[in-house]
XYZ file of C-alpha atoms in Angstrom:
530
model
C -0.155 0.213 0.022
C 1.216 3.379 -0.999
C 2.109 5.477 2.019
C -0.294 8.703 2.408
C 1.889 11.751 2.688
C 0.985 14.723 5.101
C 2.340 17.475 2.948
C 3.079 17.516 -0.849
C 6.147 19.278 -1.664
C 6.257 22.825 -3.253
C 6.251 22.864 -7.048
C 9.104 23.898 -8.844
C 8.757 27.580 -10.198
C 10.329 29.291 -13.109
C 12.674 32.300 -12.305
C 11.991 34.911 -14.899
C 15.025 35.773 -17.006
C 16.215 39.419 -17.084
C 15.647 41.362 -20.339
C 19.231 42.331 -19.956
C 20.198 38.754 -19.470
C 22.017 36.846 -22.327
C 20.682 33.521 -21.148
C 18.261 32.070 -23.429
C 16.801 29.202 -21.417
C 14.705 29.694 -18.144
C 16.391 28.256 -15.034
C 14.326 26.012 -13.249
C 14.773 26.343 -9.348
C 12.801 24.848 -6.219
C 11.033 27.631 -4.109
C 12.641 26.721 -0.832
C 10.668 29.402 0.949
C 7.399 27.432 0.482
C 8.986 24.058 0.727
C 7.432 21.805 3.555
C 8.609 18.438 4.560
C 7.095 15.029 3.483
C 5.944 13.251 6.392
C 3.447 10.402 6.250
C 0.232 10.801 8.211
C 0.826 7.769 10.199
C 3.540 9.924 12.145
C 1.452 12.950 12.533
C -2.199 11.874 13.422
C -3.935 10.021 16.225
C -3.821 6.094 15.827
C -6.437 5.300 13.306
C -7.692 2.403 15.812
C -8.249 3.486 19.404
C -10.073 1.706 22.233
C -13.148 3.306 23.363
C -12.709 2.452 26.963
C -10.958 5.188 28.727
C -8.711 3.994 31.339
C -5.896 5.682 33.503
C -3.506 3.676 31.075
C -5.206 5.018 27.982
C -5.235 8.367 29.302
C -1.332 8.449 29.845
C -1.022 6.810 26.290
C -2.892 9.957 24.973
C -0.833 12.413 26.832
C 2.356 10.720 25.544
C 0.961 11.167 22.027
C 0.191 14.612 22.575
C 3.652 15.346 23.586
C 5.324 13.718 20.880
C 3.310 14.855 18.025
C 4.824 18.648 17.524
C 8.197 16.892 17.309
C 6.802 14.258 14.793
C 5.086 17.011 12.794
C 8.278 19.062 12.238
C 6.861 22.004 14.331
C 9.537 22.264 16.989
C 11.491 25.406 16.537
C 14.472 23.964 18.199
C 15.114 21.854 15.289
C 15.877 22.211 11.589
C 14.340 19.442 9.677
C 15.419 18.010 6.250
C 12.868 17.146 3.529
C 11.397 14.359 5.348
C 10.689 16.220 8.354
C 13.717 14.683 10.513
C 16.172 16.814 12.287
C 20.108 15.958 11.945
C 21.792 14.021 14.799
C 23.223 16.685 17.000
C 26.532 14.487 17.344
C 28.748 17.140 18.770
C 26.239 17.964 21.618
C 25.857 14.374 22.490
C 29.557 13.923 22.445
C 29.997 16.595 25.105
C 27.438 15.331 27.379
C 28.867 11.884 27.096
C 32.523 12.980 27.937
C 31.069 15.088 30.668
C 29.275 11.905 32.230
C 32.487 10.178 32.297
C 33.855 12.700 34.702
C 33.083 13.731 38.191
C 29.247 13.676 38.744
C 27.035 15.804 41.240
C 26.681 14.661 44.755
C 23.072 13.272 43.901
C 24.751 10.506 41.973
C 25.978 8.866 45.236
C 22.527 6.782 45.062
C 23.874 5.266 41.921
C 27.321 4.274 43.146
C 26.619 0.354 42.644
C 26.020 1.354 38.982
C 29.349 3.010 38.319
C 30.205 0.292 36.084
C 27.247 0.929 33.982
C 27.977 4.412 33.521
C 31.450 3.330 32.006
C 29.859 1.081 29.567
C 27.014 3.290 28.624
C 29.338 6.497 28.037
C 31.920 4.540 26.289
C 29.471 2.539 24.134
C 27.730 5.759 23.015
C 30.629 7.707 22.143
C 31.864 4.657 19.992
C 28.592 4.586 18.240
C 29.185 8.275 17.591
C 32.297 7.620 16.078
C 34.820 8.795 19.047
C 37.959 7.105 19.934
C 37.735 5.826 23.462
C 41.270 4.492 23.819
C 42.339 7.456 25.483
C 40.111 6.415 28.581
C 42.314 2.818 28.575
C 44.345 3.689 31.896
C 41.400 5.084 33.960
C 38.947 2.402 32.864
C 41.513 -0.380 33.678
C 42.266 1.354 37.059
C 38.802 1.683 38.024
C 37.777 -1.919 37.021
C 40.835 -3.264 39.118
C 39.312 -1.445 42.162
C 36.073 -3.300 41.699
C 37.356 -6.873 41.008
C 36.881 -9.110 43.976
C 39.588 -11.951 44.878
C 36.569 -14.553 44.690
C 35.961 -13.432 40.980
C 33.778 -11.039 39.357
C 33.432 -7.217 39.574
C 30.926 -5.351 42.000
C 29.424 -2.054 41.470
C 32.366 -0.446 43.333
C 35.096 -1.363 45.757
C 34.278 -3.803 48.197
C 30.733 -4.417 46.796
C 29.523 -8.084 45.953
C 30.360 -9.253 42.435
C 27.190 -9.337 40.336
C 26.813 -10.714 36.874
C 25.510 -7.391 35.306
C 28.008 -4.978 36.617
C 30.800 -7.712 35.731
C 29.089 -7.878 32.186
C 29.287 -3.881 32.052
C 33.244 -3.855 33.227
C 34.213 -6.482 30.595
C 32.391 -4.804 27.852
C 34.024 -1.560 28.934
C 37.467 -3.227 28.733
C 36.711 -4.424 25.380
C 35.869 -0.914 24.274
C 38.973 0.643 25.112
C 40.972 -2.323 23.956
C 44.586 -3.185 24.662
C 46.629 -5.561 26.878
C 46.482 -3.087 29.825
C 42.895 -3.346 30.031
C 42.548 -7.071 28.986
C 45.070 -7.986 31.781
C 42.756 -6.602 34.535
C 40.561 -9.701 34.493
C 41.355 -12.594 36.776
C 40.052 -15.122 34.453
C 40.663 -18.050 36.806
C 38.721 -16.496 39.679
C 36.072 -15.355 37.410
C 35.529 -18.987 35.915
C 35.205 -20.363 39.338
C 33.016 -17.637 40.481
C 30.557 -18.409 37.249
C 30.623 -22.078 38.040
C 29.325 -21.041 41.636
C 26.452 -19.201 40.015
C 25.484 -21.990 37.506
C 22.244 -23.616 38.735
C 21.084 -27.226 37.973
C 18.095 -25.906 35.911
C 20.227 -24.353 33.428
C 20.123 -20.854 34.564
C 22.393 -18.601 36.473
C 22.000 -16.614 39.651
C 23.101 -12.839 39.210
C 24.982 -13.090 42.341
C 25.539 -15.483 45.257
C 22.379 -16.078 46.828
C 20.663 -13.597 44.613
C 17.798 -14.256 42.100
C 18.055 -16.469 38.836
C 16.995 -14.775 35.803
C 17.529 -14.592 31.960
C 19.806 -11.501 32.421
C 22.124 -13.735 34.393
C 22.334 -16.308 31.636
C 22.945 -13.717 28.802
C 25.615 -11.716 30.762
C 27.282 -15.230 31.658
C 27.383 -16.098 28.244
C 28.727 -12.903 26.953
C 31.428 -13.236 29.729
C 32.456 -16.772 29.094
C 32.795 -16.400 25.223
C 34.584 -12.895 25.509
C 37.076 -13.952 27.943
C 37.544 -17.533 26.316
C 36.625 -19.343 29.365
C 36.675 -23.059 29.810
C 33.083 -24.378 30.099
C 34.060 -27.258 32.489
C 32.280 -26.983 35.847
C 34.165 -26.950 39.238
C 32.837 -29.821 41.604
C 31.741 -27.048 43.917
C 29.199 -25.749 41.436
C 25.788 -26.327 42.273
C 25.230 -27.642 38.800
C 27.938 -30.141 39.234
C 26.727 -33.961 38.579
C 30.315 -35.521 37.717
C 29.050 -36.136 34.134
C 31.674 -34.355 31.894
C 28.861 -33.471 29.219
C 27.198 -30.939 31.875
C 28.995 -27.578 31.545
C 28.350 -23.860 31.867
C 26.242 -23.533 29.108
C 24.109 -26.698 29.650
C 20.441 -26.398 29.876
C 20.706 -22.719 29.082
C 18.391 -23.210 25.912
C 16.004 -25.179 28.057
C 15.971 -22.331 30.613
C 15.119 -19.657 27.761
C 12.216 -21.841 26.456
C 10.433 -21.974 29.779
C 10.636 -18.129 29.664
C 8.387 -17.671 26.625
C 4.986 -16.553 27.881
C 1.436 -17.156 26.541
C 1.827 -13.754 24.629
C 4.971 -14.902 22.777
C 7.607 -12.691 24.516
C 10.057 -13.486 26.948
C 10.114 -13.145 30.680
C 12.860 -12.794 33.153
C 11.962 -16.125 34.779
C 9.295 -18.676 34.016
C 5.768 -17.846 34.503
C 6.318 -13.912 34.526
C 5.427 -10.906 32.549
C 7.081 -10.575 29.170
C 9.599 -7.816 28.909
C 11.622 -6.331 25.676
C 14.929 -6.454 27.416
C 14.397 -10.100 28.327
C 13.551 -11.086 24.908
C 17.024 -9.483 23.637
C 19.004 -11.614 26.514
C 16.906 -14.838 25.402
C 17.831 -14.431 21.699
C 21.479 -13.309 22.708
C 21.814 -16.353 24.684
C 20.586 -18.801 21.947
C 22.875 -17.110 19.308
C 25.787 -17.956 21.471
C 24.633 -21.738 21.908
C 24.488 -22.351 18.072
C 23.905 -20.705 14.786
C 20.830 -18.826 15.253
C 19.104 -20.639 12.233
C 19.205 -23.708 14.594
C 19.261 -22.543 18.189
C 16.507 -19.937 18.095
C 13.633 -21.925 16.317
C 14.707 -24.782 18.385
C 13.719 -23.442 21.687
C 11.450 -20.740 20.691
C 8.080 -20.132 19.218
C 9.280 -17.577 16.708
C 6.128 -16.551 14.995
C 4.637 -15.767 18.340
C 7.671 -13.997 19.514
C 7.723 -11.789 16.232
C 4.107 -10.861 16.605
C 4.794 -9.882 20.349
C 8.058 -7.720 19.380
C 5.995 -6.182 16.369
C 3.231 -5.160 18.811
C 5.779 -3.235 20.871
C 6.209 -0.609 17.913
C 3.494 2.084 18.433
C 2.157 4.907 15.847
C 2.189 7.678 15.765
C 5.228 7.728 17.977
C 7.194 5.127 15.961
C 9.161 3.980 19.134
C 8.921 0.718 21.142
C 7.470 -0.066 24.404
C 8.981 -2.491 26.768
C 5.632 -4.110 27.829
C 2.172 -4.645 26.908
C 0.165 -1.454 27.498
C 3.149 0.572 28.457
C 4.288 3.617 26.895
C 7.266 3.988 24.324
C 10.596 4.715 25.975
C 13.836 5.518 23.797
C 16.002 2.792 25.554
C 13.868 0.008 23.838
C 14.827 1.186 20.672
C 17.767 -1.403 21.346
C 16.080 -3.884 23.760
C 13.399 -4.255 21.215
C 14.746 -3.037 18.012
C 17.956 -5.010 18.688
C 16.075 -8.415 18.746
C 15.227 -8.055 15.124
C 18.814 -8.592 13.654
C 18.988 -11.859 15.327
C 15.490 -13.007 14.137
C 16.377 -11.942 10.724
C 19.428 -14.058 11.155
C 17.391 -17.136 12.196
C 14.856 -16.636 9.175
C 17.409 -15.766 6.405
C 20.031 -18.288 7.150
C 18.052 -21.406 6.897
C 20.311 -23.705 4.940
C 20.360 -27.402 5.161
C 21.695 -26.971 8.697
C 18.450 -25.204 10.110
C 16.398 -28.388 9.270
C 18.339 -30.741 12.010
C 16.984 -28.621 14.992
C 13.925 -26.478 13.970
C 11.550 -29.704 13.880
C 12.021 -30.392 17.611
C 11.196 -26.872 18.615
C 8.264 -24.889 19.052
C 8.282 -23.852 15.428
C 7.734 -27.608 14.431
C 4.080 -27.121 14.353
C 4.371 -24.809 11.490
C 6.238 -27.265 9.517
C 5.048 -27.258 5.664
C 6.419 -29.265 2.754
C 7.173 -26.040 1.085
C 10.748 -26.219 -0.248
C 11.200 -22.374 0.604
C 10.276 -22.828 4.209
C 11.000 -26.656 5.101
C 14.795 -25.596 5.874
C 13.618 -23.384 8.764
C 11.276 -25.773 10.365
C 8.294 -23.955 8.349
C 9.398 -20.455 8.846
C 9.671 -18.384 5.710
C 12.452 -15.875 5.034
C 12.183 -12.247 5.923
C 12.258 -10.856 2.714
C 11.624 -7.552 4.125
C 12.317 -5.770 7.311
C 10.209 -6.906 10.350
C 9.780 -3.691 11.761
C 9.220 0.124 10.710
C 12.630 1.368 10.629
C 11.459 4.812 9.438
C 9.069 4.670 12.442
C 11.991 4.080 14.772
C 14.433 6.658 13.245
C 11.726 9.328 13.385
C 11.068 8.525 17.053
C 14.873 8.698 17.878
C 15.785 11.664 15.905
C 12.595 13.799 16.479
C 11.856 12.762 19.950
C 14.789 11.479 21.842
C 17.318 14.299 21.403
C 17.879 16.621 24.245
C 18.187 20.038 22.473
C 19.012 22.176 25.310
C 22.608 22.930 26.115
C 22.844 19.483 28.000
C 22.754 17.230 24.915
C 22.322 13.608 25.348
C 19.284 11.289 24.442
C 16.336 10.807 26.483
C 13.271 8.453 27.130
C 10.757 10.791 25.335
C 9.928 14.501 25.246
C 9.679 16.064 28.546
C 12.174 13.648 30.230
C 15.908 14.362 30.903
C 18.688 12.932 28.961
C 20.836 10.555 30.731
C 23.899 7.829 29.726
C 21.670 5.108 29.872
C 19.149 6.508 27.390
C 22.015 7.856 25.392
C 23.763 4.543 24.912
C 20.481 2.477 24.200
C 18.798 4.933 22.145
C 21.932 5.078 19.731
C 22.377 1.584 19.699
C 18.709 1.270 18.628
C 19.390 3.841 15.884
C 22.385 1.671 14.660
C 19.976 -1.384 14.508
C 17.366 0.656 12.121
C 20.428 1.934 10.051
C 22.114 -1.214 9.273
C 21.284 -4.775 8.137
C 23.339 -7.759 9.402
C 23.835 -11.011 7.548
C 25.176 -14.192 8.589
C 26.464 -17.218 6.732
C 24.556 -20.416 6.055
C 24.929 -22.885 8.996
C 27.101 -25.992 8.161
C 24.955 -28.786 7.089
C 24.922 -32.029 8.716
C 26.181 -35.106 6.892
C 23.916 -36.574 4.182
C 21.385 -39.014 5.158
C 23.298 -41.848 3.309
C 26.629 -41.077 5.282
C 24.585 -40.755 8.668
C 23.016 -44.183 8.051
C 26.551 -45.667 7.048
C 27.868 -44.366 10.311
C 24.977 -45.988 12.315
C 25.387 -49.240 10.477
C 29.363 -49.017 11.175
C 29.751 -47.927 14.698
C 33.459 -48.044 15.041
C 35.375 -45.965 17.442
C 36.124 -43.058 15.290
C 32.633 -42.607 14.074
C 31.285 -42.732 17.595
C 33.989 -40.111 18.624
C 33.183 -37.698 15.657
C 29.342 -38.123 16.242
C 29.754 -37.158 19.855
C 31.977 -34.271 19.048
C 29.695 -32.694 16.403
C 26.635 -32.883 18.625
C 28.277 -31.646 21.827
C 27.203 -28.294 23.105
C 30.724 -26.884 23.456
C 31.702 -27.312 19.892
C 28.500 -25.775 18.730
C 28.853 -22.821 21.297
C 32.585 -22.334 20.258
C 31.475 -22.243 16.512
C 28.558 -19.692 17.481
C 30.918 -17.575 19.309
C 33.106 -17.316 16.553
C 30.638 -16.313 13.757
C 31.541 -13.274 12.086
C 28.634 -11.172 10.978
C 28.598 -9.113 7.854
C 27.118 -5.594 8.160
C 25.622 -3.142 5.501
C 23.880 -0.020 5.507
C 20.308 -0.746 5.255
C 19.172 1.407 1.699
C 15.813 -0.266 1.141
C 13.164 2.314 0.939
C 13.352 6.102 1.259
C 16.258 7.002 3.406
C 14.750 9.530 5.738
C 18.056 10.786 7.346
C 21.205 12.243 6.016
C 24.355 9.833 5.593
C 26.335 11.964 7.863
C 23.765 11.087 10.601
C 24.469 7.331 10.373
C 26.259 5.870 13.531
C 28.504 3.008 13.865
C 27.231 -0.630 13.640
C 27.626 -2.825 16.737
C 27.734 -6.455 17.043
C 24.003 -7.875 17.260
C 24.892 -10.097 20.468
C 27.457 -8.534 22.069
C 26.236 -4.873 21.757
C 29.928 -3.384 21.107
C 31.506 -3.206 17.609
C 32.277 -6.440 16.040
C 36.241 -5.560 15.803
C 36.421 -4.805 19.713
C 34.855 -8.342 20.071
C 37.414 -10.026 17.735
C 40.171 -8.288 19.354
C 39.494 -9.431 22.801
C 38.725 -13.054 21.792
C 41.752 -13.066 19.689
C 44.048 -11.853 22.712
C 42.872 -14.402 25.120
C 42.702 -17.233 22.534
C 46.581 -16.841 22.229
C 47.006 -17.169 26.039
C 47.798 -20.646 27.268
C 45.427 -21.658 30.189
C 44.159 -19.389 32.545
């Protein structure tokens, strides 16, 4: 369906030629004084479908739409809009805000003392997305991280604070962002491995700290830490998940734990039998993408069509942004937590290959299996021939509604809210997802059926060893962690932003540039032991 436009462009007008001029032809110019931006009606009007029942939730939603519409309609005097009604990315102002946020903060921030590692990650990641070189922070980041590390493994929110998977994740990513041996060598990998083993639970999940809650955040953070630092998957005998079976390791049961977190809505909850949340959906997909190729792992453990339906329902019009839960308001941070799910799902759908068939029929997607040759290799899931969300809508929301245009700079939840480091990081990360497309090679195919039958008929020791090795989670996880994603600018349809406003791409799973991921992995791969 053709998109209805709010305002037609002003017609070209002919400039009259002076009688004294020697020019023969008229010069055709565009009368820029009467030019008005092209903005689809979808982003400038109230939603076409509205619930007639008035509730407190619906009233707050209407108020949010009312706050956003002037920004989306190109009517805010603080902005200079392009021909699509989209302002430029105020890169310089945001960079100043982020550098300032890495300095000494006001006294009120003492309440956020346990989040110091997060401030490092949010600011460094956002600066990197904006094209800044953050290696100048290497020494100070290493020194700060060293003060937060505990002898028993992991990093706390500050000195003498309990180690926590969330703050450890933030520290490790911060060290990866600044890079270099000085940063990498901060981590006590042996203590880290033992600490992670102490958090691993028999049901496949991880506690976020000793004696703390078990949720999908913990599983995702642990998988990121394990694969970035090149830690062994073996469990220590002291681990709660230890069984004495050598096949049970740090990543065993993670897929089943993720499966149990999918809700009746199709989204993912933090724990089984809880409410679906956008950030948990990203953590779930990130976990699965590190267990095996996404074309195999994601449909093996999740009902992908229901998940896509739930994620798609999180994007609202006219705002264009995402909410994190059903009946909640849009928030700039979900530009990443929800928007960042789609590259992983598209990799699942578009990298089917023969390998995808081996796992998908046993998963929730098996019920959708058809005999169509175009879908059978994906367990019945058709490829994503087009983007699965409105990239234009998300880009409009980010650039029109999430930029703080005061002297402060930075990015925010929505108009009327203050900018902060958290939203600056995840809004820019979501913008990166909307501006780029990621591709992944086809998964390796299993042996042809005839070869498999021969191996079964001749079960010699060599074949048994090979079959066991090929099916082992450690091998699949190692291969998945080493996958190299190809990234390209997304150029389909009308590009509503200026090219200079494109931010850097980030790895779909690790949420930092792929070159930083590869550099840290390569460094630890070359080291002998822990």
